[in-house]
PDB file of C-alpha atoms in Angstrom:
ATOM      1  CA  MET A   1       6.541  -9.321  14.189  1.00  0.00           C
ATOM      2  CA  ALA A   2       8.065  -6.403  12.298  1.00  0.00           C
ATOM      3  CA  LEU A   3       8.654  -7.116   8.627  1.00  0.00           C
ATOM      4  CA  ILE A   4       9.805  -4.485   6.154  1.00  0.00           C
ATOM      5  CA  ILE A   5      10.463  -5.553   2.570  1.00  0.00           C
ATOM      6  CA  ARG A   6      12.441  -3.414   0.136  1.00  0.00           C
ATOM      7  CA  CYS A   7      12.406  -5.023  -3.291  1.00  0.00           C
ATOM      8  CA  ASP A   8      13.245  -4.433  -6.916  1.00  0.00           C
ATOM      9  CA  ALA A   9       9.846  -5.669  -8.111  1.00  0.00           C
ATOM     10  CA  ASN A  10      10.401  -4.946 -11.819  1.00  0.00           C
ATOM     11  CA  SER A  11       6.685  -4.304 -12.100  1.00  0.00           C
ATOM     12  CA  HIS A  12       4.778  -1.171 -13.022  1.00  0.00           C
ATOM     13  CA  HIS A  13       1.547   0.108 -11.472  1.00  0.00           C
ATOM     14  CA  THR A  14       0.034   3.490 -10.674  1.00  0.00           C
ATOM     15  CA  ALA A  15      -0.670   2.230  -7.121  1.00  0.00           C
ATOM     16  CA  TRP A  16       3.020   2.834  -6.281  1.00  0.00           C
ATOM     17  CA  GLY A  17       3.552   5.915  -8.430  1.00  0.00           C
ATOM     18  CA  CYS A  18       4.504   4.393 -11.789  1.00  0.00           C
ATOM     19  CA  PRO A  19       3.010   6.282 -14.735  1.00  0.00           C
ATOM     20  CA  ASP A  20       2.034   3.010 -16.464  1.00  0.00           C
ATOM     21  CA  ILE A  21       0.750  -0.481 -15.628  1.00  0.00           C
ATOM     22  CA  ASN A  22       2.099  -3.817 -16.864  1.00  0.00           C
ATOM     23  CA  SER A  23       0.977  -7.408 -16.293  1.00  0.00           C
ATOM     24  CA  LYS A  24       3.588  -7.942 -13.547  1.00  0.00           C
ATOM     25  CA  GLY A  25       2.265  -4.864 -11.747  1.00  0.00           C
ATOM     26  CA  GLU A  26      -1.328  -6.084 -11.967  1.00  0.00           C
ATOM     27  CA  ALA A  27      -0.347  -9.530 -10.648  1.00  0.00           C
ATOM     28  CA  LEU A  28       1.674  -8.045  -7.779  1.00  0.00           C
ATOM     29  CA  LEU A  29      -1.128  -5.646  -6.817  1.00  0.00           C
ATOM     30  CA  GLU A  30      -3.628  -8.526  -6.751  1.00  0.00           C
ATOM     31  CA  SER A  31      -1.285 -10.513  -4.483  1.00  0.00           C
ATOM     32  CA  LEU A  32      -0.843  -7.541  -2.154  1.00  0.00           C
ATOM     33  CA  ALA A  33      -4.608  -6.988  -2.005  1.00  0.00           C
ATOM     34  CA  SER A  34      -5.034 -10.481  -0.568  1.00  0.00           C
ATOM     35  CA  SER A  35      -2.186 -10.127   1.937  1.00  0.00           C
ATOM     36  CA  ASN A  36      -1.565  -8.147   5.106  1.00  0.00           C
ATOM     37  CA  LEU A  37       1.196  -6.127   3.392  1.00  0.00           C
ATOM     38  CA  VAL A  38       0.848  -2.432   2.593  1.00  0.00           C
ATOM     39  CA  ILE A  39       2.771  -0.326   0.098  1.00  0.00           C
ATOM     40  CA  LEU A  40       4.813   2.404   1.770  1.00  0.00           C
ATOM     41  CA  ASN A  41       5.878   4.161  -1.456  1.00  0.00           C
ATOM     42  CA  ARG A  42       4.737   7.772  -1.672  1.00  0.00           C
ATOM     43  CA  GLY A  43       4.937  10.193  -4.559  1.00  0.00           C
ATOM     44  CA  ASN A  44       6.209   9.575  -8.050  1.00  0.00           C
ATOM     45  CA  ARG A  45       9.920  10.315  -7.797  1.00  0.00           C
ATOM     46  CA  PRO A  46      11.847   7.679  -9.819  1.00  0.00           C
ATOM     47  CA  LYS A  47      13.656   5.033  -7.807  1.00  0.00           C
ATOM     48  CA  PHE A  48      15.484   3.473 -10.774  1.00  0.00           C
ATOM     49  CA  ARG A  49      17.623   5.297 -13.355  1.00  0.00           C
ATOM     50  CA  SER A  50      19.628   3.774 -16.189  1.00  0.00           C
ATOM     51  CA  ALA A  51      20.942   5.264 -19.438  1.00  0.00           C
ATOM     52  CA  GLY A  52      18.500   8.165 -19.472  1.00  0.00           C
ATOM     53  CA  TRP A  53      15.552   5.949 -18.539  1.00  0.00           C
ATOM     54  CA  GLU A  54      13.849   6.182 -15.167  1.00  0.00           C
ATOM     55  CA  THR A  55      10.881   4.528 -13.516  1.00  0.00           C
ATOM     56  CA  ILE A  56       9.406   3.355 -10.240  1.00  0.00           C
ATOM     57  CA  ILE A  57       9.987  -0.391  -9.880  1.00  0.00           C
ATOM     58  CA  ASP A  58      11.344  -0.510  -6.333  1.00  0.00           C
ATOM     59  CA  LEU A  59       8.791  -1.119  -3.609  1.00  0.00           C
ATOM     60  CA  MET A  60       8.839  -0.922   0.138  1.00  0.00           C
ATOM     61  CA  LEU A  61       6.244  -3.037   1.934  1.00  0.00           C
ATOM     62  CA  CYS A  62       5.434  -3.842   5.542  1.00  0.00           C
ATOM     63  CA  PHE A  63       2.741  -5.482   7.634  1.00  0.00           C
ATOM     64  CA  GLN A  64      -0.292  -3.242   8.146  1.00  0.00           C
ATOM     65  CA  GLU A  65       0.168  -3.449  11.927  1.00  0.00           C
ATOM     66  CA  ILE A  66       3.571  -1.725  11.862  1.00  0.00           C
ATOM     67  CA  SER A  67       2.961   0.818   9.086  1.00  0.00           C
ATOM     68  CA  HIS A  68       2.371   3.547  11.694  1.00  0.00           C
ATOM     69  CA  ALA A  69       5.998   3.163  12.888  1.00  0.00           C
ATOM     70  CA  ILE A  70       7.462   4.078   9.468  1.00  0.00           C
ATOM     71  CA  ARG A  71       8.105   7.806   9.284  1.00  0.00           C
ATOM     72  CA  GLY A  72       9.614  10.145   6.711  1.00  0.00           C
ATOM     73  CA  TRP A  73       9.656   7.735   3.752  1.00  0.00           C
ATOM     74  CA  ARG A  74      11.416   9.400   0.808  1.00  0.00           C
ATOM     75  CA  VAL A  75      13.586   8.749  -2.230  1.00  0.00           C
ATOM     76  CA  SER A  76      17.104  10.091  -1.732  1.00  0.00           C
ATOM     77  CA  GLN A  77      18.687  12.229  -4.437  1.00  0.00           C
ATOM     78  CA  GLU A  78      22.178  11.425  -3.148  1.00  0.00           C
ATOM     79  CA  PRO A  79      24.439   9.332  -5.407  1.00  0.00           C
ATOM     80  CA  SER A  80      24.095   5.657  -4.510  1.00  0.00           C
ATOM     81  CA  LEU A  81      26.706   4.022  -6.788  1.00  0.00           C
ATOM     82  CA  SER A  82      23.805   1.994  -8.195  1.00  0.00           C
ATOM     83  CA  ASP A  83      21.085   2.516 -10.769  1.00  0.00           C
ATOM     84  CA  HIS A  84      18.587   2.309  -7.878  1.00  0.00           C
ATOM     85  CA  ASN A  85      18.109   5.337  -5.634  1.00  0.00           C
ATOM     86  CA  GLN A  86      18.297   4.914  -1.889  1.00  0.00           C
ATOM     87  CA  ILE A  87      15.072   4.921   0.096  1.00  0.00           C
ATOM     88  CA  HIS A  88      15.284   6.721   3.429  1.00  0.00           C
ATOM     89  CA  PHE A  89      12.840   6.317   6.296  1.00  0.00           C
ATOM     90  CA  ALA A  90      12.750   6.372  10.070  1.00  0.00           C
ATOM     91  CA  TRP A  91      11.581   3.493  12.229  1.00  0.00           C
ATOM     92  CA  SER A  92      10.023   4.805  15.422  1.00  0.00           C
ATOM     93  CA  THR A  93      10.514   2.476  18.357  1.00  0.00           C
ATOM     94  CA  ASN A  94       9.943   4.487  21.495  1.00  0.00           C
ATOM     95  CA  VAL A  95       6.882   6.543  20.749  1.00  0.00           C
ATOM     96  CA  GLN A  96       3.907   7.880  22.589  1.00  0.00           C
ATOM     97  CA  GLU A  97       1.385   8.084  19.858  1.00  0.00           C
ATOM     98  CA  GLY A  98      -2.214   9.008  19.442  1.00  0.00           C
ATOM     99  CA  GLU A  99      -4.912   6.628  18.324  1.00  0.00           C
ATOM    100  CA  PRO A 100      -4.226   5.302  14.788  1.00  0.00           C
ATOM    101  CA  TYR A 101      -6.845   6.085  12.146  1.00  0.00           C
ATOM    102  CA  ARG A 102      -7.297   5.846   8.392  1.00  0.00           C
ATOM    103  CA  ASN A 103      -7.421   9.006   6.314  1.00  0.00           C
ATOM    104  CA  PRO A 104     -10.206   8.371   3.752  1.00  0.00           C
ATOM    105  CA  ARG A 105      -8.998  11.312   1.654  1.00  0.00           C
ATOM    106  CA  ARG A 106      -5.763   9.530   0.652  1.00  0.00           C
ATOM    107  CA  PRO A 107      -6.565   6.010  -0.551  1.00  0.00           C
ATOM    108  CA  GLU A 108      -4.637   4.196  -3.259  1.00  0.00           C
ATOM    109  CA  TRP A 109      -7.602   3.968  -5.652  1.00  0.00           C
ATOM    110  CA  ALA A 110      -6.063   1.368  -7.958  1.00  0.00           C
ATOM    111  CA  LEU A 111      -5.413  -0.916  -4.986  1.00  0.00           C
ATOM    112  CA  TYR A 112      -8.964  -0.278  -3.722  1.00  0.00           C
ATOM    113  CA  ARG A 113     -10.506  -1.387  -7.024  1.00  0.00           C
ATOM    114  CA  VAL A 114      -8.328  -4.500  -7.298  1.00  0.00           C
ATOM    115  CA  SER A 115      -9.011  -5.468  -3.686  1.00  0.00           C
ATOM    116  CA  GLN A 116     -12.760  -4.939  -3.979  1.00  0.00           C
ATOM    117  CA  ASN A 117     -12.903  -6.970  -7.200  1.00  0.00           C
ATOM    118  CA  TRP A 118     -10.854  -9.724  -5.576  1.00  0.00           C
ATOM    119  CA  HIS A 119     -13.171  -9.925  -2.551  1.00  0.00           C
ATOM    120  CA  LEU A 120     -16.286 -10.012  -4.779  1.00  0.00           C
ATOM    121  CA  GLU A 121     -14.841 -12.391  -7.379  1.00  0.00           C
ATOM    122  CA  GLY A 122     -17.360 -15.105  -8.201  1.00  0.00           C
ATOM    123  CA  TYR A 123     -20.116 -13.422  -6.162  1.00  0.00           C
ATOM    124  CA  THR A 124     -23.479 -13.343  -7.911  1.00  0.00           C
ATOM    125  CA  LEU A 125     -26.155 -11.017  -6.617  1.00  0.00           C
ATOM    126  CA  SER A 126     -29.435 -12.918  -6.321  1.00  0.00           C
ATOM    127  CA  ILE A 127     -32.086 -11.432  -4.070  1.00  0.00           C
ATOM    128  CA  LYS A 128     -35.342 -13.321  -3.683  1.00  0.00           C
ATOM    129  CA  ASN A 129     -36.263 -12.473  -0.128  1.00  0.00           C
ATOM    130  CA  ARG A 130     -35.287 -10.351   2.858  1.00  0.00           C
ATOM    131  CA  LYS A 131     -32.640 -12.832   4.069  1.00  0.00           C
ATOM    132  CA  ASP A 132     -30.914 -12.767   0.638  1.00  0.00           C
ATOM    133  CA  CYS A 133     -30.929  -8.959   0.770  1.00  0.00           C
ATOM    134  CA  GLU A 134     -29.343  -8.889   4.230  1.00  0.00           C
ATOM    135  CA  GLU A 135     -26.686 -11.456   3.240  1.00  0.00           C
ATOM    136  CA  ALA A 136     -25.879  -9.480   0.077  1.00  0.00           C
ATOM    137  CA  ALA A 137     -25.522  -6.294   2.131  1.00  0.00           C
ATOM    138  CA  VAL A 138     -23.090  -8.016   4.521  1.00  0.00           C
ATOM    139  CA  THR A 139     -21.030  -9.481   1.644  1.00  0.00           C
ATOM    140  CA  ILE A 140     -20.790  -6.174  -0.214  1.00  0.00           C
ATOM    141  CA  ARG A 141     -20.068  -4.202   2.977  1.00  0.00           C
ATOM    142  CA  THR A 142     -17.294  -6.651   3.888  1.00  0.00           C
ATOM    143  CA  ALA A 143     -15.735  -6.301   0.412  1.00  0.00           C
ATOM    144  CA  ILE A 144     -15.893  -2.502   0.643  1.00  0.00           C
ATOM    145  CA  MET A 145     -14.335  -2.450   4.132  1.00  0.00           C
ATOM    146  CA  LYS A 146     -11.534  -4.889   3.215  1.00  0.00           C
ATOM    147  CA  ALA A 147     -10.747  -2.853   0.084  1.00  0.00           C
ATOM    148  CA  TYR A 148     -10.740   0.341   2.167  1.00  0.00           C
ATOM    149  CA  GLU A 149      -8.396  -1.212   4.754  1.00  0.00           C
ATOM    150  CA  ALA A 150      -6.046  -2.485   2.026  1.00  0.00           C
ATOM    151  CA  SER A 151      -5.930   0.815   0.147  1.00  0.00           C
ATOM    152  CA  CYS A 152      -5.947   3.395   2.920  1.00  0.00           C
ATOM    153  CA  LEU A 153      -2.938   3.266   5.222  1.00  0.00           C
ATOM    154  CA  THR A 154      -3.314   3.648   8.948  1.00  0.00           C
ATOM    155  CA  VAL A 155      -2.170   7.093  10.059  1.00  0.00           C
ATOM    156  CA  THR A 156      -0.990   7.767  13.577  1.00  0.00           C
ATOM    157  CA  PRO A 157      -0.927  11.319  14.929  1.00  0.00           C
ATOM    158  CA  LYS A 158       2.560  12.746  15.374  1.00  0.00           C
ATOM    159  CA  ALA A 159       4.536  10.784  17.887  1.00  0.00           C
ATOM    160  CA  ARG A 160       6.388  12.285  20.771  1.00  0.00           C
ATOM    161  CA  GLY A 161       9.537  10.351  21.481  1.00  0.00           C
ATOM    162  CA  LYS A 162      12.699   9.186  19.854  1.00  0.00           C
ATOM    163  CA  GLY A 163      12.923   7.501  16.484  1.00  0.00           C
ATOM    164  CA  MET A 164      15.798   5.705  14.868  1.00  0.00           C
ATOM    165  CA  PRO A 165      17.026   6.980  11.484  1.00  0.00           C
TER     166      PRO A 165
END
């Protein structure tokens, strides 16, 4: 199922380009870390402007499985007759693409930390024998991998085919 959410989240967090963090942003980021939704926002161009004030409170989210089909995400500078700027992107439907991969050089570090903390919440490290050590290694590795998957979008090599604007 393809689900793309464009929302006025009214929350601030550096994970989606906001220069500051508020409690709503922290709560939203924690919720996203435990879901299958990824943040598509890129850069720090303001998406909301009002009376000389601007910020990044609009988010675009989608399921991890379809994030590779979103291309050319950007904030439009064209007048929108609203205090929210338009978000432009292309949805590729008929593509011949390479094997998707994650680029470890471009993670959303704030999302990584929140996700890792969430997956290790309540975990107490207690190693008394070899079995405890192996179980701890599996638990910590799983938390690291889930945080990596949540914070590092899947990248698909350039597609050859037609996309829809």
